[in-house]
Coordinates of C-alpha atoms and ligand atoms in Angstrom, one line a residue:
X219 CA -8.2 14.1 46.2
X220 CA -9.8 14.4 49.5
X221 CA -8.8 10.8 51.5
X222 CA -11.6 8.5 50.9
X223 CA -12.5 7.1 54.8
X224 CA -14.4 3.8 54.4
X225 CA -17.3 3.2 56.8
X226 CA -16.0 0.1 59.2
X227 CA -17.6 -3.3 59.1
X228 CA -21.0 -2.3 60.7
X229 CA -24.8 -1.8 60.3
X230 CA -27.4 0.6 61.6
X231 CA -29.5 -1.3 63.2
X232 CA -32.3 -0.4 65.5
X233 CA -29.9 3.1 66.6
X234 CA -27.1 0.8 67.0
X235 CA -23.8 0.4 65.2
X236 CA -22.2 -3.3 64.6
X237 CA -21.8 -5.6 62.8
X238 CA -24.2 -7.5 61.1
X239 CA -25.0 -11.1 62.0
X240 CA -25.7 -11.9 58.1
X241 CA -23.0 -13.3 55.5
X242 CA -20.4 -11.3 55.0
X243 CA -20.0 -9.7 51.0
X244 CA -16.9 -8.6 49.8
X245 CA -17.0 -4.7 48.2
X246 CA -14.4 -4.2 45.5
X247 CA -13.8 -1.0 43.3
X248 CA -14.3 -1.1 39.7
X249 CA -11.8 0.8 38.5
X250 CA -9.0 -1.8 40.0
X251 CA -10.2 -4.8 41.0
X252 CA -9.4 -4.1 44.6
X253 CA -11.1 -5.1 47.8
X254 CA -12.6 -2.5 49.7
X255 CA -13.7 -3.8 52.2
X256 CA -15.6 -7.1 53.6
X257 CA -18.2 -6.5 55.1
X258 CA -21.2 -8.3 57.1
X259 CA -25.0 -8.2 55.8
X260 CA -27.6 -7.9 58.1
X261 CA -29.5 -11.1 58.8
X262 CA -33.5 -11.4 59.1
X263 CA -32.9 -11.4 63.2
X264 CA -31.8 -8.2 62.1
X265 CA -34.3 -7.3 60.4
X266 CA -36.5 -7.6 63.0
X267 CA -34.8 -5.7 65.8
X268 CA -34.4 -2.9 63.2
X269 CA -38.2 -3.2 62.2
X270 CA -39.4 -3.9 66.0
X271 CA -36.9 -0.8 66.8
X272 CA -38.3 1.9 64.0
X273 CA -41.9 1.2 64.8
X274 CA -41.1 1.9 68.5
X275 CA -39.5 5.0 67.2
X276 CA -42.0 6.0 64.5
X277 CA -44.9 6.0 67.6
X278 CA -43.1 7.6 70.6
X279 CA -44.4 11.0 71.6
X280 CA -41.3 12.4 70.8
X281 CA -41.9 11.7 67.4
X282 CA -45.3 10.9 66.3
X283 CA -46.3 14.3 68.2
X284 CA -43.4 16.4 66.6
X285 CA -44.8 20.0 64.7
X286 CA -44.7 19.6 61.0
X287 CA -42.1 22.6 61.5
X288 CA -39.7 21.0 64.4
X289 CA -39.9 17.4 62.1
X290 CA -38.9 19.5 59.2
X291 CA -35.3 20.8 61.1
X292 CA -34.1 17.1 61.5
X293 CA -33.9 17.0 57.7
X294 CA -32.9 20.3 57.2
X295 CA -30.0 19.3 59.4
X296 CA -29.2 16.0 57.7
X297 CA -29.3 18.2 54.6
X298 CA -26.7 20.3 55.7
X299 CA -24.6 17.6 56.8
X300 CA -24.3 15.7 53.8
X301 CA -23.7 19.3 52.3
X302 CA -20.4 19.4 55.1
X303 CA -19.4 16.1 54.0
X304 CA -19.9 16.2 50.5
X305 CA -16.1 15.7 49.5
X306 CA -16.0 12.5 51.4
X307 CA -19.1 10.9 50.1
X308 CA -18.3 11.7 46.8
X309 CA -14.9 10.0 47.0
X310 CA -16.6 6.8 48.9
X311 CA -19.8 6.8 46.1
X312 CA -16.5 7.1 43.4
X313 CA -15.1 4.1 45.1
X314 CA -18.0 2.2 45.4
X315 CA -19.7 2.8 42.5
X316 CA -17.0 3.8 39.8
X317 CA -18.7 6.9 38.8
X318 CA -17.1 9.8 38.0
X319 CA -15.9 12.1 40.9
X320 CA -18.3 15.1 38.9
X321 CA -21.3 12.8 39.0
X322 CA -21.0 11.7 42.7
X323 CA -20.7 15.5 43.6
X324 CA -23.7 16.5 41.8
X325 CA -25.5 13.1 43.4
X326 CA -24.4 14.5 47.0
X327 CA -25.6 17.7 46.4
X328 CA -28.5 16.5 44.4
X329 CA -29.4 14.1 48.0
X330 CA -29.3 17.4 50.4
X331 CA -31.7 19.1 48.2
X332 CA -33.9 16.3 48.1
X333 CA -33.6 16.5 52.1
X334 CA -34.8 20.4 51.8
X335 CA -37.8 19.7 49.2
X336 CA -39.2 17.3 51.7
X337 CA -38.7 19.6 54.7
X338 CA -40.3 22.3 52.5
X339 CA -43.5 19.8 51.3
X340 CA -43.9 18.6 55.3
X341 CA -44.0 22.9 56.0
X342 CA -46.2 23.2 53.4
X343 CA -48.6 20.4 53.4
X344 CA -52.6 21.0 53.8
X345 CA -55.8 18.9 55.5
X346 CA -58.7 19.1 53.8
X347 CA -62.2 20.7 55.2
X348 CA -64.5 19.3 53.0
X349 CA -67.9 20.6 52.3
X350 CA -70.0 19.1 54.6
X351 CA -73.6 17.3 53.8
X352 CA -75.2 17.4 57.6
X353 CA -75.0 18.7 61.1
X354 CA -71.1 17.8 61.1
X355 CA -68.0 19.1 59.9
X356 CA -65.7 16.9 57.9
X357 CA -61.8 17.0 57.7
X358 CA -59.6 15.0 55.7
X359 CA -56.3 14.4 57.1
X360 CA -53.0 12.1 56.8
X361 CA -51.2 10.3 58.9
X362 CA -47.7 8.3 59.1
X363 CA -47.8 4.9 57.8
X364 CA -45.3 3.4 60.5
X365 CA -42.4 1.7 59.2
X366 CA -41.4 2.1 55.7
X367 CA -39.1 -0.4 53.8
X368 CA -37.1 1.5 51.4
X369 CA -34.9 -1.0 48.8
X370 CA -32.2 0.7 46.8
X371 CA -30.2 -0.2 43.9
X372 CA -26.3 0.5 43.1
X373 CA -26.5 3.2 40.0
X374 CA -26.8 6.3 42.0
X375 CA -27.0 5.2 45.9
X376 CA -26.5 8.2 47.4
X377 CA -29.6 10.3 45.5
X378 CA -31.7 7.3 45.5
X379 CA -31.5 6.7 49.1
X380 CA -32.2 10.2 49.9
X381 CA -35.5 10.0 47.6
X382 CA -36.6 7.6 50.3
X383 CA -35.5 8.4 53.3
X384 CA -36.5 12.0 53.1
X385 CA -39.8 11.9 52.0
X386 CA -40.4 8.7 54.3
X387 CA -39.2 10.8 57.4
X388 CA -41.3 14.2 56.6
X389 CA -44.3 11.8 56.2
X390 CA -43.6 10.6 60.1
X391 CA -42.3 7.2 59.8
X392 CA -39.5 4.8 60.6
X393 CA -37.4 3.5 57.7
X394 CA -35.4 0.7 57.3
X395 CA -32.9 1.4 54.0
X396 CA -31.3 -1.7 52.4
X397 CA -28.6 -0.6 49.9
X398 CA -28.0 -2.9 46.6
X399 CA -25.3 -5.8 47.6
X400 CA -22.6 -4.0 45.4
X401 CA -22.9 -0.8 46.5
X402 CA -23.4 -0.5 50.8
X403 CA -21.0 1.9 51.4
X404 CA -22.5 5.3 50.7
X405 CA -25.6 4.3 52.1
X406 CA -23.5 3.3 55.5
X407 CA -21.8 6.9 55.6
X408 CA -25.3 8.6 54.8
X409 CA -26.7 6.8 58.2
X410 CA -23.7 8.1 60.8
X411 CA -24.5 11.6 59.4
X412 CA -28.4 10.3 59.9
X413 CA -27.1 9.6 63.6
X414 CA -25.4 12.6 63.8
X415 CA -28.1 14.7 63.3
X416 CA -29.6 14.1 66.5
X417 CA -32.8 12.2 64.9
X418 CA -34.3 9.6 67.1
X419 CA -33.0 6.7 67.9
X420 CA -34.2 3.6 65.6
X421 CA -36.1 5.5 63.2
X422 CA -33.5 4.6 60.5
X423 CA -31.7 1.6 59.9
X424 CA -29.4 0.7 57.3
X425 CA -29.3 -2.7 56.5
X426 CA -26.8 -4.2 54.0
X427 CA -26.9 -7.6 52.6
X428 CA -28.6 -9.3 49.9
X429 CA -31.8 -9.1 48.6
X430 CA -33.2 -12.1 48.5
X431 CA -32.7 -12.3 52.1
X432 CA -32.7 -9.0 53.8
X433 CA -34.6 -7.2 51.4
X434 CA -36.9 -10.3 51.2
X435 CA -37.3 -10.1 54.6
X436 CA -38.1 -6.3 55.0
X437 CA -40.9 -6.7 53.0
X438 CA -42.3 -9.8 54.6
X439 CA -42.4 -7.8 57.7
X440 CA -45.3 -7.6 59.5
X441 CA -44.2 -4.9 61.2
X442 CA -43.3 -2.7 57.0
X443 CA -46.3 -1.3 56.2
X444 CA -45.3 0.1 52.7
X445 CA -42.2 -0.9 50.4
X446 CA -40.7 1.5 47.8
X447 CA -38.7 0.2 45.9
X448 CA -36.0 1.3 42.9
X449 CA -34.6 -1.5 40.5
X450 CA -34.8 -4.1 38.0
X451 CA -38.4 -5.1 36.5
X452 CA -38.2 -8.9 37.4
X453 CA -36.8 -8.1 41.0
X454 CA -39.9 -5.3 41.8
X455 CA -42.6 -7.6 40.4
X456 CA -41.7 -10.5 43.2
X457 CA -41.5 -7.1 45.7
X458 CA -44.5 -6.0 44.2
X459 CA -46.1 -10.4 44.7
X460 CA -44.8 -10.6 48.5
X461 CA -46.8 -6.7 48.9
X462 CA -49.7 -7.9 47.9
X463 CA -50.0 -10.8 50.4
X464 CA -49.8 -8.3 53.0
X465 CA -51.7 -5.9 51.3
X466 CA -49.5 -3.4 51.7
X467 CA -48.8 -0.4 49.3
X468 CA -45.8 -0.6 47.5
X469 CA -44.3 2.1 45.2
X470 CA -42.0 0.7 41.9
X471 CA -39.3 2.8 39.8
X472 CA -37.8 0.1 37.8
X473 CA -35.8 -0.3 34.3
X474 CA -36.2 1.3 31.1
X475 CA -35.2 1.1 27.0
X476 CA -36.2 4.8 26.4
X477 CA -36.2 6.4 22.7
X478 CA -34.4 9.0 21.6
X479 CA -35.8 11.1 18.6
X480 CA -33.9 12.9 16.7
X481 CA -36.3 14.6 13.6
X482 CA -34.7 16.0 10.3
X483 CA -34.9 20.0 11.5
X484 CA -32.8 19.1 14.8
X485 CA -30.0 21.5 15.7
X486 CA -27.1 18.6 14.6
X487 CA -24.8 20.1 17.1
X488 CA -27.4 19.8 20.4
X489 CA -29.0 16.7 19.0
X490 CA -25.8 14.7 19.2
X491 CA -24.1 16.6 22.8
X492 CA -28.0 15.6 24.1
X493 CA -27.8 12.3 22.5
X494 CA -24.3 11.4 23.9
X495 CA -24.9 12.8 27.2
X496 CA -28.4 10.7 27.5
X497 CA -26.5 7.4 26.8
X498 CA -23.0 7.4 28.0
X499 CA -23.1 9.4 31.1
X500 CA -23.0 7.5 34.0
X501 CA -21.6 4.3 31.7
X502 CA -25.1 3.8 30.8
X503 CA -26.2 2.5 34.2
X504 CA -29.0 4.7 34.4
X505 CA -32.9 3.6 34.3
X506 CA -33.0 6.8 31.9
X507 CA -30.5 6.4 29.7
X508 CA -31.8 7.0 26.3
X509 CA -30.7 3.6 24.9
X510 CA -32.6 3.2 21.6
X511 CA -32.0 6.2 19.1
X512 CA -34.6 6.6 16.2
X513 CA -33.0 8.9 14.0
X514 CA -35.1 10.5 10.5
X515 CA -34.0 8.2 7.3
X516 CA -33.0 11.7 5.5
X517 CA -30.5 12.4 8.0
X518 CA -29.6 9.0 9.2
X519 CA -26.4 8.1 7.6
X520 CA -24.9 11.4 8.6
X521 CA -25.8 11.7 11.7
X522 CA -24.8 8.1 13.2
X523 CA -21.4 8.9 11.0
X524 CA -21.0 11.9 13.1
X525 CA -21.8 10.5 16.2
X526 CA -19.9 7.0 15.8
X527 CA -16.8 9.9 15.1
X528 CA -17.4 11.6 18.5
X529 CA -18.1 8.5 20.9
X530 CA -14.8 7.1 19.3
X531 CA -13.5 10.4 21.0
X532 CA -14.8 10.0 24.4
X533 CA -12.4 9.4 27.6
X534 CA -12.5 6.7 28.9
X535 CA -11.2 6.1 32.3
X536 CA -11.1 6.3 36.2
X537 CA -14.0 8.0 37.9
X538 CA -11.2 10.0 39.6
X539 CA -9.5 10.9 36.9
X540 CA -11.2 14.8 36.2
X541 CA -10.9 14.0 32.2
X542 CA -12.7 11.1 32.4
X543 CA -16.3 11.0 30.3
X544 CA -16.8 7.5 30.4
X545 CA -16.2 5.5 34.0
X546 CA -16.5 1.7 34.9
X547 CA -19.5 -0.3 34.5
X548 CA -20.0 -0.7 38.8
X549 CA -18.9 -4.1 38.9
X550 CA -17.0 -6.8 36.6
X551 CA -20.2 -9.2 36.6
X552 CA -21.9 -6.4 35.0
X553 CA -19.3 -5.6 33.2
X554 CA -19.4 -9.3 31.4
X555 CA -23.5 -9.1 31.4
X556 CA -22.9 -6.1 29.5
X557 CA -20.6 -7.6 27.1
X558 CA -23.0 -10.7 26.6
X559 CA -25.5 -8.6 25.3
X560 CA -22.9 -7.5 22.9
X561 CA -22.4 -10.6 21.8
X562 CA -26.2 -11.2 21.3
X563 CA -26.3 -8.3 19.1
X564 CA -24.0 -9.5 16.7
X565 CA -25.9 -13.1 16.9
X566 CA -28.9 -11.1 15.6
X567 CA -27.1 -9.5 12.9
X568 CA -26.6 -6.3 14.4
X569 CA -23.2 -4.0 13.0
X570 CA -20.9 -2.8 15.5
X571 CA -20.3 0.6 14.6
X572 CA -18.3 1.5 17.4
X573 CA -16.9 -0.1 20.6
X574 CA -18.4 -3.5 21.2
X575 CA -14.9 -4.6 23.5
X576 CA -13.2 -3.7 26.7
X577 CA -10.5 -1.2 25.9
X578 CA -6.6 -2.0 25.7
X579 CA -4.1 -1.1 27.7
X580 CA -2.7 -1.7 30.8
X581 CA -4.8 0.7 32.6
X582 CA -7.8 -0.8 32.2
X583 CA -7.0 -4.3 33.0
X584 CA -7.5 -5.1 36.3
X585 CA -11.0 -2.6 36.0
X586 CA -14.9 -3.2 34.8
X587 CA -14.0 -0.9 31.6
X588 CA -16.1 -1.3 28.4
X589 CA -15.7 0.9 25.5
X590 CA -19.1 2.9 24.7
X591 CA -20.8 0.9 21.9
X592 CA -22.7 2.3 18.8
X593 CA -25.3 -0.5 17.4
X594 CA -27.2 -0.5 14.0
X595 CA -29.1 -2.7 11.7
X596 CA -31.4 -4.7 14.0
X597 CA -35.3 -4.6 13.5
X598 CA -37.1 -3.0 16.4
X599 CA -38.2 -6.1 17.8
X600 CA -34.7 -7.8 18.2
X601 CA -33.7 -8.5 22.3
X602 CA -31.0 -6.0 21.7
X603 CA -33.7 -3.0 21.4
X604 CA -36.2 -4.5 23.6
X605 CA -34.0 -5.6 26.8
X606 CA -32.6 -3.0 29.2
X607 CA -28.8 -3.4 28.9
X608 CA -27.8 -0.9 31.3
X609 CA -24.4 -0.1 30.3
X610 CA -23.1 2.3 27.6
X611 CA -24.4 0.5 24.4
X612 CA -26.6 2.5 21.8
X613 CA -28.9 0.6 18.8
X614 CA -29.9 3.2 16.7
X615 CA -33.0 2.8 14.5
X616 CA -34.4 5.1 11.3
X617 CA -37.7 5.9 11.0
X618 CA -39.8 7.1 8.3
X619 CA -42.3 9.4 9.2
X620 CA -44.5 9.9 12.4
X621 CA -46.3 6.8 12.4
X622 CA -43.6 4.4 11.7
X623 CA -41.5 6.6 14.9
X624 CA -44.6 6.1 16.9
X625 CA -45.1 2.8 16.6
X626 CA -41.1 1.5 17.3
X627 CA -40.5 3.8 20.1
X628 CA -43.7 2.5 21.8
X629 CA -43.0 -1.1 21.0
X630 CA -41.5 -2.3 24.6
X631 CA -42.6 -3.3 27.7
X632 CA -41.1 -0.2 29.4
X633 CA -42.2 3.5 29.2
X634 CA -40.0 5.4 31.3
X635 CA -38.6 8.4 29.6
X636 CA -38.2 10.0 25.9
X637 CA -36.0 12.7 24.4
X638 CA -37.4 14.5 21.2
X639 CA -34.5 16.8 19.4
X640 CA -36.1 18.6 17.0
X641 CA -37.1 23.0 16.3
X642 CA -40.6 22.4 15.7
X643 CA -41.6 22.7 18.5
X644 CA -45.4 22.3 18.1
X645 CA -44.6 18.7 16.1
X646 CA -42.1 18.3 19.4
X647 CA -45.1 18.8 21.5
X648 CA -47.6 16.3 19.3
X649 CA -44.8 13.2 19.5
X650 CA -44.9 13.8 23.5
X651 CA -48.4 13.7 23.9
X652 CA -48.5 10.1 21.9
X653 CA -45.1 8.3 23.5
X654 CA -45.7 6.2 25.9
X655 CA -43.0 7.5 28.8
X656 CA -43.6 8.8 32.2
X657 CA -41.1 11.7 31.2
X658 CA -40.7 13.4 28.1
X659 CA -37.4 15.7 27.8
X660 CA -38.1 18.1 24.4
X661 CA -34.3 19.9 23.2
X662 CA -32.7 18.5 26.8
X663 CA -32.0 15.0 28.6
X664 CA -31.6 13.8 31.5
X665 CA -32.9 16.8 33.4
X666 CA -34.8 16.3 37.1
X667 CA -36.3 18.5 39.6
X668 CA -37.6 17.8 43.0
X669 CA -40.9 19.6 42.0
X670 CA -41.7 17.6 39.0
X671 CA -43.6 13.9 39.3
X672 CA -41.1 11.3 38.5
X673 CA -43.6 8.7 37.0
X674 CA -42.8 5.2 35.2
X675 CA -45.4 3.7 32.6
X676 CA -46.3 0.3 31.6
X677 CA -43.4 -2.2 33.3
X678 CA -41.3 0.8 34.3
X679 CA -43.0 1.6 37.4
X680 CA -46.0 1.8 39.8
X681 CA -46.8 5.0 41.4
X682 CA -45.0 8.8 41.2
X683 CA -41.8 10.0 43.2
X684 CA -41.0 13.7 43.8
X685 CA -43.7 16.7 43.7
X686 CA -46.0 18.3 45.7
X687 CA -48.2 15.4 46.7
X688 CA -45.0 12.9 47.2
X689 CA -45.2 12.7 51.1
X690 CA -48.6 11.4 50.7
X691 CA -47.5 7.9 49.0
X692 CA -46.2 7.7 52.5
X693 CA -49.1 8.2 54.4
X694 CA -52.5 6.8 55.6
X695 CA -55.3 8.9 54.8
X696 CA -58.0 9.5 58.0
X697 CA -61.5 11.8 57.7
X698 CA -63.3 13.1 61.0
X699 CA -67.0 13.7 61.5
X700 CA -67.5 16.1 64.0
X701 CA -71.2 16.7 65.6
X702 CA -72.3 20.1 66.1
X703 CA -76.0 18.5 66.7
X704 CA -76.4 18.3 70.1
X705 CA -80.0 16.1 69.6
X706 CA -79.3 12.3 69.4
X707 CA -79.5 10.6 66.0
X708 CA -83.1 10.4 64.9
X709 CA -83.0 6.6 64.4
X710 CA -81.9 5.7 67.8
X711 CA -84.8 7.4 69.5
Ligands
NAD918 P1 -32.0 -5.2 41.3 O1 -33.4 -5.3 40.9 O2 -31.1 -6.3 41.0 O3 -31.8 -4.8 42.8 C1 -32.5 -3.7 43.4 C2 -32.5 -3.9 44.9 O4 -33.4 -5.0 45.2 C3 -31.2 -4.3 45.5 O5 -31.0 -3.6 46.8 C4 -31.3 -5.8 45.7 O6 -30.5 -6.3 46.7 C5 -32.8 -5.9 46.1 N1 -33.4 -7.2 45.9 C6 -33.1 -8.2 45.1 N2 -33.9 -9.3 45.2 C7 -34.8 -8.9 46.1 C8 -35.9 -9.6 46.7 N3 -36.3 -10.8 46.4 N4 -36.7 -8.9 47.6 C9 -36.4 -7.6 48.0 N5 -35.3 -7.0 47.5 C10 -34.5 -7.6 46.6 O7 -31.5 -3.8 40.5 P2 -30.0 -3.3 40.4 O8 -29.3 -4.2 39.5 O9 -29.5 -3.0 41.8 O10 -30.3 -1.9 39.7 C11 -30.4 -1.7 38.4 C12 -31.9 -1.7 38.0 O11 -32.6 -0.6 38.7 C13 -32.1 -1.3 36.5 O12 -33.1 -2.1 36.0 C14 -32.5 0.1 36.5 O13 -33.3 0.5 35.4 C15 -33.3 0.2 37.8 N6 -33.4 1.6 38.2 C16 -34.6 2.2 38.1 C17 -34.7 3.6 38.5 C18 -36.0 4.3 38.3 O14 -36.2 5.4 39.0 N7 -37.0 3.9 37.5 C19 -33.6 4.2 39.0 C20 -32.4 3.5 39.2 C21 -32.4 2.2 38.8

């Protein structure tokens, strides 16, 4: 394995390197226990010399005046950077985050193309001339916003920061990125290959530390005028409370409890790789992880059997360990949280089928292991199918017929994505019309393009990421009336 080279004990602040004047947070890997690194948060005087430093940035000539097509080569660059250096963050993101070695690759990879697709939409983007009602012609246009505050969480830093920056950056702004408290370092390693690329001074910062103070303060800001934000639903609603005093625009993908479907004519063999893959890839930790399985009553008994069988199976292990299928939760505090909720099943009655501990043996004790976990016999309403658990626990569910399926998979607060396994494909097509889900995967999971809205219903999100009007959720829309009367306004005269 490539050597994994730490990013020293420093911030990105207002196009300088040091350390931050905040507390200092200590960053340990989850597959040992071990310390990392210690390393200082920003503070909200930091804040404010990165904010007061990007807004400089984001309206210099330099930039503000830069051709859609000369903006577009700074993050084609950056894109091919992180492409050069891909080995290396993987191995930090592996450290950081405990994810597998596979999955931090494909995040990498996944972060330069989100680079490209926003240097392709700023190529590519059109103003309106709109038809006009008198002696004047009428454009629509859109400008940058100024200084964006971008707040990421720990599951997947690496892709989610690059769904900020990039889009943020095409649309003309400054950025300020604060990475979750667990996770900084691949955020800190994507910023030197942001200052390598030659971009303008200031316009990014990177700004570790905790949330309730420097990502409090980032969105306080008077200088941030818009906040998007990735995380939990109780931390983006007081995001979403502080935004609205200022009456800014703010932009929410939070948590999820999404519903897998599997109907009685699925293909067994894809239903249960899909179902698997949807659940306990990435340990669970992902806002789409298809955590509540709904399963026909005809084929019910068989198909959990089989699938208990297999996730018995799975490999559990070090994310840089090649064989391993199943990784550390990213921290042990999460790992316990996602024990507790364990524990809460079985106070409601549920039957652990599977799992339900951390796993013996002496190489997982010092790490944030937890065995993947099948649930059963809970009613739809218990906490254990309503609450995001965010680790690699399943509760599986019958159904009866449409209606009954309908009416459970829509019965949470969240509605972020939906798998449907089944060959009928027009039945397949009915179901996705009446979930409540931003997403709806039909014989796949877990599947994303650039090109394709990224949307969260109900308390799993406020506003769309990715497609082709994505750069405008960062902009400030301006129309022009231009004369072409030379006689002065009939009124006045
Ligand atoms: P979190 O809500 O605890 O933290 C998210 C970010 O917000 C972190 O950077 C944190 O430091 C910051 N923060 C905390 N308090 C803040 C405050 N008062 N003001 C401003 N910022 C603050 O979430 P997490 O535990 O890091 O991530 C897991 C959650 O993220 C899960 O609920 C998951 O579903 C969600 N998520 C959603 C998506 C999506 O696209 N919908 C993607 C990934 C993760």
């Amino acid at each position: 394995m490539t050597e994994t080279v730490l990013p020293p004990d420093e911030a990105l602040i207002a196009g300088r390197w040091r350390t931050g004047s905040g507390a200092p947070t200590e960053v340990v890997d989850p597959a040992t226990g071990r310390l990392l690194t210690t390393l200082h948060g920003a503070s909200p005087e930091d804040v404010d010399a990165a904010a007061r430093g990007a807004s400089r940035a984001a309206a210099d000539p330099a930039w503000r005046d830069l051709a859609p097509h000369l903006r577009a080569r700074y993050l084609h660059r950056i894109a091919e950077l992180i492409d050069a250096n891909a080995d290396r963050l993987s191995a930090i993101q592996t450290a950081d985050t405990g994810k597998t070695r596979t999955e931090t690759r494909a995040l990498a990879a996944s972060a330069a193309g989100t680079f490209r697709y926003a240097a392709a939409l700023l190529e590519t983007a059109e103003d309106a001339l709109t038809p006009s009602r008198g002696a004047y012609v009428t454009v629509t246009t859109h400008e940058p916003i100024g200084v964006v505050g971008a707040i990421a969480p720990w599951n997947s830093p690496i892709a989610s920061d690059a769904q900020k920056i990039a889009p943020a950056l095409a649309a003309g702004n400054g950025v300020l990125l604060k990475p979750a408290d667990w996770t900084p370092l691949t955020s800190l390693a994507l910023g030197r290959l942001i200052t390598d690329s030659g971009l303008p001074e200031g316009l990014v910062s990177v700004l570790p530390g905790r949330g309730s103070v420097v990502g409090d303060a980032i969105v306080k800001h008077p200088l941030v005028g818009k906040v998007t934000f990735t995380g939990g639903t109780n931390t983006g609603r007081t995001v979403a409370h502080a935004a609205a005093e200022k009456l800014i625009p703010v932009s929410l993908e939070l948590g999820g409890k999404s519903p897998t479907v599997v109907l009685e004519d699925a293909d067994v063999e894809q239903a249960l790789a899909g179902v698997m893959y949807g659940i306990f890839s990435s340990s669970g930790q992902s806002c789409i992880a298809g955590s509540r399985l709904f399963v026909a009553r005809a084929i019910y008994d068989e198909f959990v059997g089989e699938l208990v069988e297999r996730t018995r199976k799975l490999r559990v292990g070090p994310g840089t360990d090649a064989a391993t299928q199943v990784a550390p939760m990213v921290h042990h505090r999460h790992r316990d949280q996602v024990a507790a909720y364990v524990d809460l099943a079985r106070e409601e009655g549920a039957r652990v089928l599977c799992g339900g501990a951390v796993p013996e043996g002496e190489q997982y004790t010092e790490g944030a292991y937890y065995l993947p976990t099948v649930l059963d016999g809970l009613p739809a309403d218990a906490r254990t199918c309503q609450e995001e658990i965010f680790g690699p626990v399943l509760v599986c569910l019958p159904f009866d017929d449409e209606e009954d399926l309908v009416r459970q998979a829509n019965s949470t607060v969240y509605g972020l994505a939906c798998g449907i396994w089944t060959r009928d494909l027009a039945r397949a097509w009915r179901l996705a019309q009446r979930i409540e889900a931003g997403t709806v995967w039909i014989n796949t999971y877990k599947q994303f393009s650039s090109s394709t809205p990224f949307t969260g219903w109900k308390e799993s999100g406020l506003g769309s990421e990715k497609g082709r009007d994505w750069l405008r959720g960062y902009q400030r829309q301006k129309s022009l009336y231009l004369g072409t009367d030379p006689a002065p306004l009939p009124w006045a005269s």
